Amino acid sequence: MLKYLFRRIISVIPVILIVTFLIFSIMHSIPGGPASSILGLEATPEEVARLNAQLGLDQPFLKQYLDWLFKAFKGDLGESYFMGGPVKDILVDYIRATVSLALVAGLISAIVGMTFAIISIFYRNTVIDKLIVTINLIGQGVPSFVISLINLIIFAVMLKVLPVSGYRPLSMGWSEHLKYLILPAMSISIGQAAYIARMSRAAMIRILDQPFILSATLKGVSKWHLFYHHILRNSLVPIITAIGQSLGSLLAGSIIVETIFGIPGLGQLLINSISRRDYAVIQAVILVISVTYILINLLVDISYALIDPRIRYEGSDQS
């Protein structure tokens, strides 16, 4: 198991390096730059060049990248050109809201998605099953910003049961914290819940069609015993894959939802930093989201070996 874990961790390092290089390349290929944004439109080329030199932006691209990379691995993500102070401290201030939103949305996605999948299995090929399949297709097809606007109109404007926008930290109490998170979490989780439901249903149906399930049914095994001990257990790998991928997608989807609902998280920080060409902050936010997504997939991969040891041994044979 330790060898398997070590190989998986090592395999992640090249991916992180590629991601960081792409982030850095994209940021430095965007027209304009921090110096132009700081000095304004009336700045002369000499003034821009002087500030670029002070910020170290006049150095060769590869040198800038390597300097940033080595500092990033040491935990130094640079200084914000506009907000002042270390980027690491700024991220800590903004990441709390994003983590809270992602956790609540992830919980809603997993519970709703699995509930729909289980109902579909128990009522397979009935009107209920077909209705759930249709809802899943609609849920995955509608963009999160459209769902956000619909939720705002229904729950905040018409019913007035939830706030329109804003955020309350956990220090103000669980009830206040959740009250401001439920609406954006619902908006971002609907598509992911539909994805989990669709993938989980498909995985369980593949097991349901196996001959040993028919044999167990003919022997009089109860539906719930059959479901828990045979169908669900043998479907765990694709189900965990779906949940893991949805958690990664929630982080990316939070960018739009946080902007709509005025949540001071990484999404809002990223949008503001892009408009100001704050390279250090942009690179740090995208790096955090990318690495988190990679680590989630790594944990999902490791969970495969815990659920099914055959995966672990197959990986050893291939190496």
Coordinates of N, CA and C in Angstrom, one line a residue, residues 29-197:
S29 N 1.2 36.5 -20.9 CA 0.8 36.7 -22.4 C -0.4 37.7 -22.5
I30 N -1.0 38.0 -21.4 CA -2.2 38.9 -21.4 C -1.6 40.3 -21.7
P31 N -2.3 41.1 -22.7 CA -1.8 42.4 -23.0 C -1.9 43.3 -21.7
G32 N -1.0 44.3 -21.6 CA -1.0 45.2 -20.5 C -0.1 44.6 -19.4
G33 N -0.3 45.0 -18.2 CA 0.4 44.4 -17.1 C 0.2 45.2 -15.8
P34 N 0.7 44.8 -14.7 CA 0.5 45.4 -13.4 C 1.0 46.9 -13.4
A35 N 2.2 47.1 -14.1 CA 2.7 48.5 -14.1 C 1.8 49.5 -14.8
S36 N 1.2 49.1 -15.9 CA 0.2 49.9 -16.6 C -1.0 50.2 -15.8
S37 N -1.5 49.1 -15.1 CA -2.7 49.3 -14.2 C -2.4 50.2 -13.0
I38 N -1.2 50.1 -12.5 CA -0.9 50.9 -11.3 C -0.7 52.3 -11.6
L39 N 0.0 52.6 -12.7 CA 0.3 54.0 -13.1 C -0.8 54.7 -13.9
G40 N -1.7 53.9 -14.5 CA -2.8 54.5 -15.2 C -2.5 54.7 -16.7
L41 N -3.5 55.2 -17.4 CA -3.3 55.4 -18.9 C -2.4 56.5 -19.3
E42 N -2.2 57.5 -18.4 CA -1.4 58.6 -18.7 C 0.1 58.4 -18.5
A43 N 0.5 57.3 -18.0 CA 1.9 57.0 -17.7 C 2.7 56.9 -19.0
T44 N 3.9 57.4 -18.9 CA 4.8 57.3 -20.1 C 5.5 55.9 -20.2
P45 N 5.9 55.5 -21.3 CA 6.6 54.2 -21.5 C 7.8 54.1 -20.5
E46 N 8.5 55.3 -20.3 CA 9.7 55.3 -19.4 C 9.3 54.9 -18.0
E47 N 8.1 55.5 -17.5 CA 7.6 55.3 -16.2 C 7.2 53.8 -16.0
V48 N 6.6 53.3 -17.1 CA 6.1 51.9 -17.0 C 7.3 51.0 -17.0
A49 N 8.4 51.3 -17.8 CA 9.6 50.4 -17.8 C 10.3 50.5 -16.5
R50 N 10.3 51.7 -15.8 CA 11.0 51.8 -14.5 C 10.3 51.0 -13.5
L51 N 8.9 51.0 -13.5 CA 8.2 50.2 -12.5 C 8.3 48.7 -12.7
N52 N 8.3 48.3 -14.0 CA 8.5 46.9 -14.4 C 9.8 46.4 -13.8
A53 N 10.9 47.3 -13.9 CA 12.2 46.9 -13.4 C 12.1 46.7 -11.8
Q54 N 11.4 47.6 -11.2 CA 11.3 47.6 -9.7 C 10.5 46.3 -9.3
L55 N 9.5 45.9 -10.1 CA 8.7 44.7 -9.8 C 9.4 43.4 -10.3
G56 N 10.5 43.5 -11.0 CA 11.2 42.3 -11.5 C 10.6 41.8 -12.8
L57 N 9.7 42.5 -13.4 CA 9.0 42.1 -14.6 C 9.7 42.3 -15.9
D58 N 10.9 42.9 -15.8 CA 11.8 43.1 -17.0 C 12.8 41.9 -17.2
Q59 N 12.7 41.0 -16.3 CA 13.6 39.8 -16.4 C 13.1 38.8 -17.5
P60 N 14.0 38.0 -18.0 CA 13.6 37.0 -19.0 C 12.4 36.1 -18.4
F61 N 11.5 35.6 -19.3 CA 10.4 34.9 -18.8 C 10.7 33.7 -18.0
L62 N 11.7 32.9 -18.4 CA 12.1 31.7 -17.7 C 12.6 31.9 -16.4
K63 N 13.4 33.0 -16.2 CA 14.0 33.4 -14.9 C 12.8 33.8 -14.0
Q64 N 11.9 34.6 -14.5 CA 10.7 35.0 -13.6 C 10.0 33.7 -13.2
Y65 N 9.8 32.8 -14.1 CA 9.0 31.6 -13.7 C 9.7 30.8 -12.7
L66 N 11.0 30.5 -12.9 CA 11.8 29.7 -11.9 C 11.9 30.3 -10.6
D67 N 12.0 31.7 -10.5 CA 12.1 32.4 -9.3 C 10.7 32.2 -8.5
W68 N 9.6 32.4 -9.3 CA 8.3 32.3 -8.7 C 8.1 30.9 -8.2
L69 N 8.5 29.9 -9.0 CA 8.3 28.5 -8.7 C 9.0 28.1 -7.4
F70 N 10.2 28.4 -7.3 CA 11.0 28.1 -6.1 C 10.4 28.7 -4.9
K71 N 10.0 30.0 -5.0 CA 9.4 30.7 -3.9 C 8.1 30.1 -3.5
A72 N 7.3 29.7 -4.5 CA 6.0 29.1 -4.3 C 6.1 27.8 -3.5
F73 N 7.1 26.9 -3.9 CA 7.3 25.7 -3.2 C 7.8 25.9 -1.7
K74 N 8.3 27.1 -1.4 CA 8.7 27.4 -0.1 C 7.5 28.1 0.7
G75 N 6.4 28.3 0.0 CA 5.3 28.9 0.7 C 5.2 30.4 0.4
D76 N 6.1 31.0 -0.3 CA 6.2 32.4 -0.6 C 5.5 32.6 -2.0
L77 N 4.3 33.1 -2.0 CA 3.5 33.4 -3.2 C 3.6 34.8 -3.7
G78 N 4.5 35.6 -3.1 CA 4.8 36.9 -3.6 C 4.0 38.0 -2.9
E79 N 4.0 39.2 -3.4 CA 3.3 40.3 -2.8 C 2.3 40.8 -3.8
S80 N 1.1 41.2 -3.3 CA 0.1 41.8 -4.1 C 0.5 43.2 -4.5
Y81 N 0.3 43.5 -5.8 CA 0.7 44.9 -6.3 C -0.4 45.9 -5.8
F82 N -1.6 45.5 -5.6 CA -2.7 46.4 -5.3 C -3.2 46.4 -3.9
M83 N -3.3 45.2 -3.3 CA -3.9 45.0 -2.0 C -2.9 45.2 -0.9
G84 N -1.6 45.1 -1.2 CA -0.6 45.2 -0.1 C -0.5 44.0 0.7
G85 N 0.7 43.6 1.1 CA 0.9 42.5 2.0 C 1.2 41.2 1.2
P86 N 1.6 40.2 1.9 CA 1.9 38.9 1.2 C 0.6 38.2 0.7
V87 N 0.7 37.6 -0.5 CA -0.4 37.0 -1.2 C -0.9 35.8 -0.3
K88 N 0.0 35.2 0.4 CA -0.4 34.0 1.3 C -1.4 34.5 2.3
D89 N -1.2 35.7 2.9 CA -2.1 36.2 3.9 C -3.5 36.6 3.3
I90 N -3.4 37.1 2.1 CA -4.7 37.5 1.4 C -5.5 36.3 1.1
L91 N -4.8 35.2 0.7 CA -5.6 34.0 0.4 C -6.3 33.4 1.6
V92 N -5.6 33.5 2.7 CA -6.2 33.0 4.0 C -7.5 33.7 4.3
D93 N -7.5 35.0 4.1 CA -8.7 35.8 4.3 C -9.9 35.4 3.4
Y94 N -9.6 35.1 2.2 CA -10.6 34.8 1.2 C -11.0 33.4 1.1
I95 N -10.1 32.5 1.4 CA -10.3 31.0 1.2 C -11.4 30.5 2.1
R96 N -11.6 31.1 3.3 CA -12.5 30.5 4.2 C -13.9 30.5 3.6
A97 N -14.3 31.6 3.0 CA -15.7 31.6 2.4 C -15.9 30.6 1.3
T98 N -14.8 30.4 0.5 CA -14.9 29.4 -0.6 C -14.9 28.0 -0.1
V99 N -14.2 27.7 0.9 CA -14.2 26.4 1.5 C -15.5 26.1 2.1
S100 N -16.1 27.0 2.9 CA -17.4 26.9 3.4 C -18.5 26.6 2.4
L101 N -18.4 27.4 1.3 CA -19.4 27.2 0.2 C -19.2 25.9 -0.5
A102 N -18.0 25.5 -0.7 CA -17.7 24.2 -1.4 C -18.2 23.0 -0.5
L103 N -18.0 23.1 0.8 CA -18.4 22.0 1.7 C -19.9 21.8 1.8
V104 N -20.6 23.0 1.9 CA -22.0 22.9 2.0 C -22.6 22.4 0.6
A105 N -22.1 22.9 -0.5 CA -22.5 22.5 -1.8 C -22.2 21.1 -2.1
G106 N -21.0 20.6 -1.6 CA -20.6 19.2 -1.8 C -21.5 18.3 -1.1
L107 N -21.9 18.7 0.2 CA -22.8 17.8 1.0 C -24.1 17.7 0.3
I108 N -24.7 18.9 -0.2 CA -26.0 18.9 -0.8 C -25.9 18.0 -2.1
S109 N -24.8 18.1 -2.9 CA -24.7 17.4 -4.1 C -24.6 15.9 -3.9
A110 N -23.8 15.5 -2.9 CA -23.7 14.0 -2.6 C -25.0 13.4 -2.1
I111 N -25.7 14.1 -1.2 CA -26.9 13.6 -0.6 C -28.0 13.5 -1.6
V112 N -28.3 14.7 -2.3 CA -29.3 14.7 -3.3 C -29.0 13.7 -4.5
G113 N -27.8 13.8 -4.9 CA -27.4 12.9 -6.1 C -27.6 11.4 -5.7
M114 N -27.1 11.0 -4.6 CA -27.2 9.6 -4.2 C -28.7 9.2 -3.9
T115 N -29.4 10.1 -3.3 CA -30.8 9.8 -3.1 C -31.6 9.6 -4.4
F116 N -31.4 10.4 -5.4 CA -32.0 10.3 -6.7 C -31.6 9.0 -7.3
A117 N -30.3 8.7 -7.2 CA -29.8 7.4 -7.9 C -30.4 6.2 -7.2
I118 N -30.5 6.2 -5.9 CA -31.1 5.0 -5.2 C -32.6 4.9 -5.5
I119 N -33.3 6.0 -5.6 CA -34.7 5.9 -5.9 C -34.9 5.4 -7.4
S120 N -34.0 5.8 -8.3 CA -34.1 5.3 -9.7 C -33.8 3.8 -9.7
I121 N -32.9 3.3 -8.9 CA -32.6 1.9 -8.9 C -33.9 1.1 -8.4
F122 N -34.5 1.6 -7.3 CA -35.6 0.8 -6.7 C -36.9 0.9 -7.6
Y123 N -36.9 2.0 -8.4 CA -38.1 2.2 -9.3 C -37.7 2.2 -10.8
R124 N -36.7 1.3 -11.1 CA -36.2 1.2 -12.4 C -37.2 1.0 -13.5
N125 N -37.1 1.7 -14.6 CA -38.0 1.6 -15.7 C -39.5 2.0 -15.4
T126 N -39.7 2.8 -14.4 CA -41.0 3.3 -14.1 C -41.1 4.7 -14.4
V127 N -42.2 5.3 -14.2 CA -42.4 6.8 -14.4 C -41.5 7.6 -13.5
I128 N -41.3 7.1 -12.3 CA -40.4 7.8 -11.3 C -39.0 7.9 -11.8
D129 N -38.5 6.7 -12.3 CA -37.2 6.6 -12.8 C -37.0 7.5 -14.0
K130 N -37.9 7.5 -15.0 CA -37.8 8.3 -16.1 C -37.8 9.8 -15.8
L131 N -38.6 10.2 -14.8 CA -38.7 11.6 -14.3 C -37.4 12.0 -13.7
I132 N -36.8 11.2 -12.9 CA -35.5 11.5 -12.3 C -34.4 11.6 -13.4
V133 N -34.4 10.7 -14.4 CA -33.4 10.8 -15.5 C -33.6 12.2 -16.2
T134 N -34.8 12.6 -16.5 CA -35.1 13.9 -17.1 C -34.6 15.0 -16.3
I135 N -34.9 15.0 -15.0 CA -34.4 16.0 -14.1 C -32.9 16.1 -14.1
N136 N -32.2 15.0 -14.1 CA -30.8 14.9 -14.1 C -30.2 15.6 -15.4
L137 N -30.8 15.3 -16.5 CA -30.4 15.9 -17.8 C -30.6 17.4 -17.8
I138 N -31.7 17.9 -17.3 CA -31.9 19.3 -17.2 C -31.0 20.0 -16.2
G139 N -30.8 19.3 -15.1 CA -29.9 19.9 -14.1 C -28.4 20.0 -14.6
Q140 N -28.0 19.1 -15.4 CA -26.6 19.2 -15.9 C -26.5 20.2 -17.1
G141 N -27.6 20.4 -17.8 CA -27.6 21.2 -18.9 C -27.7 22.7 -18.7
V142 N -28.4 23.1 -17.6 CA -28.6 24.5 -17.3 C -27.4 25.1 -16.6
P143 N -26.8 26.2 -17.1 CA -25.6 26.8 -16.5 C -25.9 27.3 -15.0
S144 N -24.8 27.3 -14.2 CA -25.0 27.7 -12.8 C -25.5 29.1 -12.6
F145 N -25.1 30.0 -13.5 CA -25.5 31.4 -13.3 C -27.0 31.6 -13.6
V146 N -27.6 30.7 -14.5 CA -29.0 30.7 -14.7 C -29.8 30.2 -13.5
I147 N -29.2 29.1 -13.0 CA -29.8 28.5 -11.7 C -29.8 29.5 -10.6
S148 N -28.6 30.2 -10.5 CA -28.5 31.3 -9.5 C -29.6 32.3 -9.6
L149 N -29.8 32.8 -10.8 CA -30.8 33.9 -11.0 C -32.2 33.3 -10.6
I150 N -32.5 32.1 -11.0 CA -33.8 31.5 -10.7 C -34.0 31.4 -9.2
N151 N -33.0 30.9 -8.6 CA -33.0 30.7 -7.1 C -33.2 32.1 -6.4
L152 N -32.5 33.1 -6.9 CA -32.7 34.4 -6.3 C -34.1 34.9 -6.4
I153 N -34.7 34.7 -7.6 CA -36.1 35.2 -7.8 C -37.0 34.5 -6.9
I154 N -36.9 33.2 -6.8 CA -37.9 32.4 -6.1 C -37.7 32.5 -4.6
F155 N -36.5 32.3 -4.1 CA -36.3 32.2 -2.6 C -36.0 33.5 -1.9
A156 N -35.4 34.5 -2.7 CA -35.0 35.8 -2.1 C -36.0 36.9 -2.4
V157 N -36.5 36.9 -3.6 CA -37.4 38.0 -4.0 C -38.9 37.6 -3.8
M158 N -39.3 36.5 -4.2 CA -40.7 36.1 -4.1 C -41.0 35.6 -2.7
L159 N -40.3 34.6 -2.2 CA -40.6 34.0 -0.9 C -40.0 34.7 0.2
K160 N -38.9 35.4 -0.1 CA -38.2 36.2 1.0 C -37.7 35.4 2.2
V161 N -37.3 34.2 1.9 CA -36.9 33.3 3.0 C -35.4 33.2 3.2
L162 N -34.7 33.7 2.2 CA -33.2 33.7 2.2 C -32.7 35.1 1.7
P163 N -31.5 35.5 2.2 CA -31.0 36.8 1.8 C -30.5 36.8 0.3
V164 N -30.6 38.0 -0.3 CA -30.3 38.1 -1.7 C -28.8 37.9 -2.0
S165 N -28.0 38.5 -1.1 CA -26.5 38.3 -1.3 C -25.8 38.6 0.0
G166 N -24.5 38.5 0.0 CA -23.7 38.7 1.2 C -23.1 37.5 1.8
Y167 N -22.4 37.7 2.9 CA -21.8 36.5 3.6 C -21.6 36.9 5.1
R168 N -21.8 35.9 5.9 CA -21.5 36.0 7.3 C -20.6 34.9 7.8
P169 N -19.4 35.3 8.4 CA -18.5 34.3 8.8 C -19.0 33.4 9.9
L170 N -18.4 32.3 10.1 CA -18.8 31.3 11.1 C -18.8 31.9 12.5
S171 N -17.9 32.9 12.7 CA -17.8 33.5 14.1 C -19.1 34.2 14.5
M172 N -20.0 34.4 13.5 CA -21.3 35.1 13.8 C -22.4 34.0 14.1
G173 N -22.0 32.7 14.2 CA -23.0 31.7 14.5 C -23.3 30.8 13.3
W174 N -23.6 29.5 13.6 CA -23.9 28.6 12.5 C -25.1 29.0 11.7
S175 N -26.2 29.5 12.4 CA -27.4 29.8 11.7 C -27.2 30.9 10.7
E176 N -26.5 32.0 11.1 CA -26.3 33.1 10.2 C -25.4 32.7 9.1
H177 N -24.3 31.9 9.4 CA -23.4 31.4 8.4 C -24.1 30.6 7.3
L178 N -24.9 29.7 7.7 CA -25.6 28.8 6.8 C -26.7 29.5 6.0
K179 N -27.3 30.5 6.7 CA -28.4 31.2 6.0 C -27.9 31.9 4.7
Y180 N -26.7 32.4 4.8 CA -26.1 33.1 3.6 C -25.4 32.2 2.6
L181 N -25.2 30.9 3.0 CA -24.6 30.0 2.1 C -25.5 29.1 1.4
I182 N -26.7 28.9 1.9 CA -27.7 27.9 1.4 C -28.0 28.2 -0.1
L183 N -28.4 29.4 -0.3 CA -28.8 29.8 -1.7 C -27.7 29.6 -2.7
P184 N -26.5 30.2 -2.5 CA -25.4 30.0 -3.5 C -25.0 28.5 -3.5
A185 N -25.0 27.8 -2.4 CA -24.7 26.4 -2.4 C -25.7 25.6 -3.2
M186 N -27.0 25.9 -3.1 CA -28.0 25.2 -3.9 C -27.7 25.5 -5.4
S187 N -27.4 26.7 -5.7 CA -27.2 27.1 -7.1 C -26.0 26.3 -7.8
I188 N -25.0 26.2 -7.0 CA -23.8 25.5 -7.5 C -23.9 24.0 -7.5
S189 N -24.7 23.5 -6.6 CA -24.7 22.0 -6.4 C -25.8 21.3 -7.3
I190 N -26.7 22.0 -7.8 CA -27.7 21.3 -8.6 C -27.1 20.5 -9.8
G191 N -26.3 21.2 -10.5 CA -25.6 20.5 -11.7 C -24.8 19.3 -11.2
Q192 N -24.1 19.5 -10.1 CA -23.2 18.4 -9.6 C -24.0 17.2 -9.0
A193 N -25.1 17.6 -8.4 CA -26.0 16.5 -7.9 C -26.6 15.7 -9.0
A194 N -27.0 16.4 -10.1 CA -27.5 15.7 -11.3 C -26.4 14.7 -11.9
Y195 N -25.2 15.2 -11.9 CA -24.0 14.4 -12.4 C -23.8 13.2 -11.6
I196 N -23.8 13.4 -10.2 CA -23.6 12.2 -9.3 C -24.7 11.2 -9.5
A197 N -26.0 11.7 -9.6 CA -27.1 10.8 -9.7 C -27.0 10.0 -11.0

